Coordinates of C-alpha atoms and ligand atoms in Angstrom, one line a residue:
M18 CA -66.4 -16.4 -107.2
V19 CA -67.7 -20.0 -106.8
G20 CA -68.7 -21.3 -103.4
V21 CA -67.7 -24.8 -102.4
L22 CA -69.7 -26.4 -99.6
A23 CA -66.9 -27.3 -97.2
L24 CA -68.5 -29.0 -94.3
Q25 CA -67.1 -32.4 -95.1
G26 CA -65.9 -34.5 -98.0
D27 CA -63.7 -33.8 -101.0
F28 CA -64.1 -30.0 -101.2
A29 CA -60.4 -29.5 -101.6
A30 CA -60.3 -31.5 -104.8
H31 CA -63.1 -29.2 -106.2
E32 CA -61.2 -26.1 -105.1
A33 CA -58.1 -27.4 -106.9
A34 CA -60.1 -28.2 -110.1
L35 CA -61.6 -24.7 -110.1
H36 CA -58.2 -23.1 -109.5
R37 CA -56.6 -25.0 -112.3
R38 CA -59.2 -23.3 -114.5
G39 CA -58.5 -19.9 -113.0
V40 CA -61.8 -19.7 -111.1
P41 CA -61.6 -18.2 -107.6
S42 CA -63.5 -20.1 -104.9
R43 CA -64.8 -19.5 -101.4
R44 CA -65.5 -22.2 -98.7
V45 CA -69.1 -22.2 -97.7
R46 CA -69.6 -23.2 -94.1
R47 CA -72.4 -20.8 -92.9
S48 CA -75.4 -19.3 -94.6
Q49 CA -73.7 -15.9 -95.0
D50 CA -71.0 -17.5 -97.2
L51 CA -73.7 -18.1 -99.8
E52 CA -74.0 -14.3 -100.4
G53 CA -72.5 -13.0 -103.6
I54 CA -71.3 -16.3 -105.1
A55 CA -72.0 -17.0 -108.8
G56 CA -72.3 -20.7 -108.4
L57 CA -72.0 -23.5 -105.8
V58 CA -70.3 -26.9 -105.7
L59 CA -71.7 -29.6 -103.5
P60 CA -68.9 -32.1 -103.2
G61 CA -68.7 -35.8 -102.6
G62 CA -68.3 -37.2 -99.2
E63 CA -70.8 -38.7 -96.8
S64 CA -74.2 -37.3 -97.4
T65 CA -75.6 -38.3 -93.9
T66 CA -72.8 -36.3 -92.2
M67 CA -73.2 -33.4 -94.6
L68 CA -77.0 -33.3 -94.0
K69 CA -76.5 -33.3 -90.3
L70 CA -73.9 -30.5 -90.4
L71 CA -76.2 -28.5 -92.7
Q72 CA -79.1 -28.9 -90.2
D73 CA -77.0 -28.3 -87.1
G74 CA -75.6 -25.1 -88.7
G75 CA -79.1 -23.9 -89.7
M76 CA -78.0 -23.7 -93.3
E77 CA -80.7 -25.9 -94.9
D78 CA -83.2 -23.1 -95.7
A79 CA -80.6 -20.7 -97.0
L80 CA -79.2 -23.4 -99.3
R81 CA -82.6 -24.4 -100.5
G82 CA -83.5 -20.8 -101.1
A83 CA -80.3 -20.1 -103.1
V84 CA -80.6 -23.2 -105.3
S85 CA -84.3 -22.8 -106.0
G86 CA -83.6 -19.2 -106.8
G87 CA -81.5 -20.3 -109.7
L88 CA -77.9 -20.3 -108.3
P89 CA -76.0 -22.6 -110.7
V90 CA -74.9 -25.8 -108.8
L91 CA -72.5 -28.6 -109.6
A92 CA -73.4 -31.5 -107.4
T93 CA -71.2 -34.6 -107.3
C94 CA -71.9 -37.9 -105.7
A95 CA -73.0 -37.2 -102.1
G96 CA -74.0 -33.7 -103.4
V97 CA -76.5 -35.4 -105.7
I98 CA -77.9 -37.3 -102.7
L99 CA -78.4 -34.0 -100.8
L100 CA -80.3 -32.5 -103.7
A101 CA -82.4 -35.5 -104.8
E102 CA -86.2 -35.7 -104.4
E103 CA -86.0 -39.2 -103.0
V104 CA -83.2 -41.2 -101.3
T105 CA -83.2 -44.9 -100.6
N106 CA -80.9 -47.6 -99.3
P107 CA -81.3 -46.4 -96.6
P108 CA -83.9 -43.7 -96.9
Q109 CA -82.7 -40.3 -95.9
P110 CA -84.2 -36.8 -95.9
S111 CA -82.9 -34.5 -98.6
L112 CA -83.3 -31.0 -100.0
G113 CA -85.7 -32.3 -102.7
L114 CA -84.5 -29.8 -105.4
L115 CA -83.5 -32.2 -108.1
R116 CA -86.3 -34.3 -109.6
V117 CA -84.5 -37.7 -109.4
G118 CA -84.7 -40.7 -107.1
V119 CA -81.3 -42.1 -106.0
A120 CA -80.3 -45.4 -104.2
R121 CA -77.2 -44.9 -102.1
N122 CA -74.0 -47.0 -102.4
A123 CA -75.7 -48.9 -105.3
Y124 CA -72.5 -50.0 -107.0
G125 CA -71.1 -51.8 -104.0
R126 CA -68.8 -51.0 -101.2
Q127 CA -65.5 -49.1 -101.1
V128 CA -63.6 -51.9 -102.7
A129 CA -66.0 -51.8 -105.7
S130 CA -65.0 -48.2 -106.4
T131 CA -63.9 -47.9 -109.9
V132 CA -62.8 -45.7 -112.8
T133 CA -64.9 -46.4 -115.9
R134 CA -65.9 -45.2 -119.3
L135 CA -69.1 -43.2 -119.6
V136 CA -71.0 -42.7 -122.8
V137 CA -72.2 -39.1 -123.5
T138 CA -75.8 -39.2 -124.5
D139 CA -76.3 -35.5 -125.2
R140 CA -73.6 -34.2 -127.6
D141 CA -75.2 -30.7 -127.7
E142 CA -74.3 -30.3 -124.1
L143 CA -71.0 -32.1 -124.0
P144 CA -68.9 -32.0 -127.2
V145 CA -67.2 -35.4 -126.6
S146 CA -68.4 -39.0 -127.1
E147 CA -66.9 -40.4 -123.9
L148 CA -66.0 -39.4 -120.4
E149 CA -64.0 -40.8 -117.6
G150 CA -66.1 -41.6 -114.5
V151 CA -64.5 -42.0 -111.1
F152 CA -67.1 -43.8 -108.9
I153 CA -66.6 -44.0 -105.1
R154 CA -69.4 -45.7 -103.3
A155 CA -71.7 -43.9 -105.7
P156 CA -75.4 -43.6 -105.7
R157 CA -77.5 -44.9 -108.6
V158 CA -80.1 -42.7 -110.2
V159 CA -83.2 -44.9 -110.2
R160 CA -85.8 -42.3 -111.4
V161 CA -85.4 -39.3 -113.7
G162 CA -88.2 -36.8 -113.4
E163 CA -89.6 -34.2 -115.8
G164 CA -87.3 -31.5 -117.0
V165 CA -84.2 -33.5 -116.1
K166 CA -81.9 -34.2 -119.1
V167 CA -79.6 -37.2 -119.1
L168 CA -76.2 -36.1 -120.4
A169 CA -74.2 -39.3 -119.8
K170 CA -74.7 -42.9 -118.9
R171 CA -72.8 -45.8 -117.3
G172 CA -74.3 -48.8 -119.0
E173 CA -78.0 -48.1 -118.7
D174 CA -77.7 -45.9 -115.6
P175 CA -77.9 -42.1 -115.9
V176 CA -74.8 -40.6 -114.2
L177 CA -74.7 -37.0 -115.4
L178 CA -77.8 -34.9 -115.5
R179 CA -78.9 -31.4 -115.9
Q180 CA -82.0 -29.7 -114.5
G181 CA -81.9 -26.1 -115.5
T182 CA -78.9 -24.7 -113.7
I183 CA -78.3 -27.8 -111.6
L184 CA -75.6 -30.1 -113.0
A185 CA -75.5 -33.4 -111.2
A186 CA -72.8 -36.2 -111.5
T187 CA -73.0 -39.4 -109.5
F188 CA -69.2 -39.7 -110.1
H189 CA -66.3 -37.4 -109.4
P190 CA -65.4 -35.2 -112.4
E191 CA -63.1 -33.1 -110.1
L192 CA -60.8 -36.1 -109.9
S193 CA -60.4 -36.4 -113.7
P194 CA -57.8 -33.8 -114.7
H195 CA -59.5 -32.4 -117.8
S196 CA -63.1 -33.3 -117.3
P197 CA -65.4 -31.4 -119.7
V198 CA -68.1 -31.6 -116.9
L199 CA -66.3 -28.8 -115.0
D200 CA -66.2 -26.8 -118.2
L201 CA -69.9 -27.3 -118.7
F202 CA -70.5 -26.0 -115.2
L203 CA -68.4 -22.9 -115.9
K204 CA -70.6 -22.3 -119.0
L205 CA -73.7 -22.5 -116.7
L206 CA -72.1 -19.7 -114.7
G207 CA -71.8 -17.6 -117.8
R208 CA -68.0 -18.0 -117.9
D209 CA -66.1 -19.4 -120.8
A210 CA -64.2 -22.6 -120.0
Ligands
LIG320 N1 -71.7 -43.2 -100.2 C1 -71.8 -41.8 -100.0 C2 -73.2 -41.4 -99.5 O1 -74.1 -42.2 -99.6 C3 -71.4 -41.0 -101.2 C4 -70.0 -41.2 -101.7 C5 -69.3 -40.1 -102.4 O2 -69.8 -39.0 -102.3 N2 -68.2 -40.4 -103.0 O3 -73.3 -40.3 -98.9

């Protein structure tokens, strides 16, 4: 059972991507929903709103505890902003669990959203040379800290990273029908893709 944070954003697309792979999911809307899940998806959306809803719902500590306790996480776009150590443009508080710095909306406004080719930089982790990257008002990773592996890049920018059991994509693999990123996440859960 994989939890999908369902406070706001494109959680339904993540549910569909999991179900296509035969993985059952549960919507996470309160701290109790985190109990008994094998992994967690933090979807894309609007990180400011998600953060506010997390705080209002008193979920921040439970989420921080679960992730720092080793719960495998797939964070996409706004989800990466929630986890990052440092958020700029504009600055925003975050959970500080992923050792990266991110600048929000760094590729431009909604009209600059794009589907582009990404180069895989770690073939041991992802057995393909390229990936499709759907970018929607995406953040840019501006600093990569210790223990964070870069798995794919858009030009010079790291866009797919792994820190232990946290897999972070600044793009939207759930919107690409056969994305190997989802398969890698399932592997982190100890499930075969
Ligand atoms: N621009 C959004 C933010 O800063 C992220 C966009 C997304 O998740 N697709 O929160």
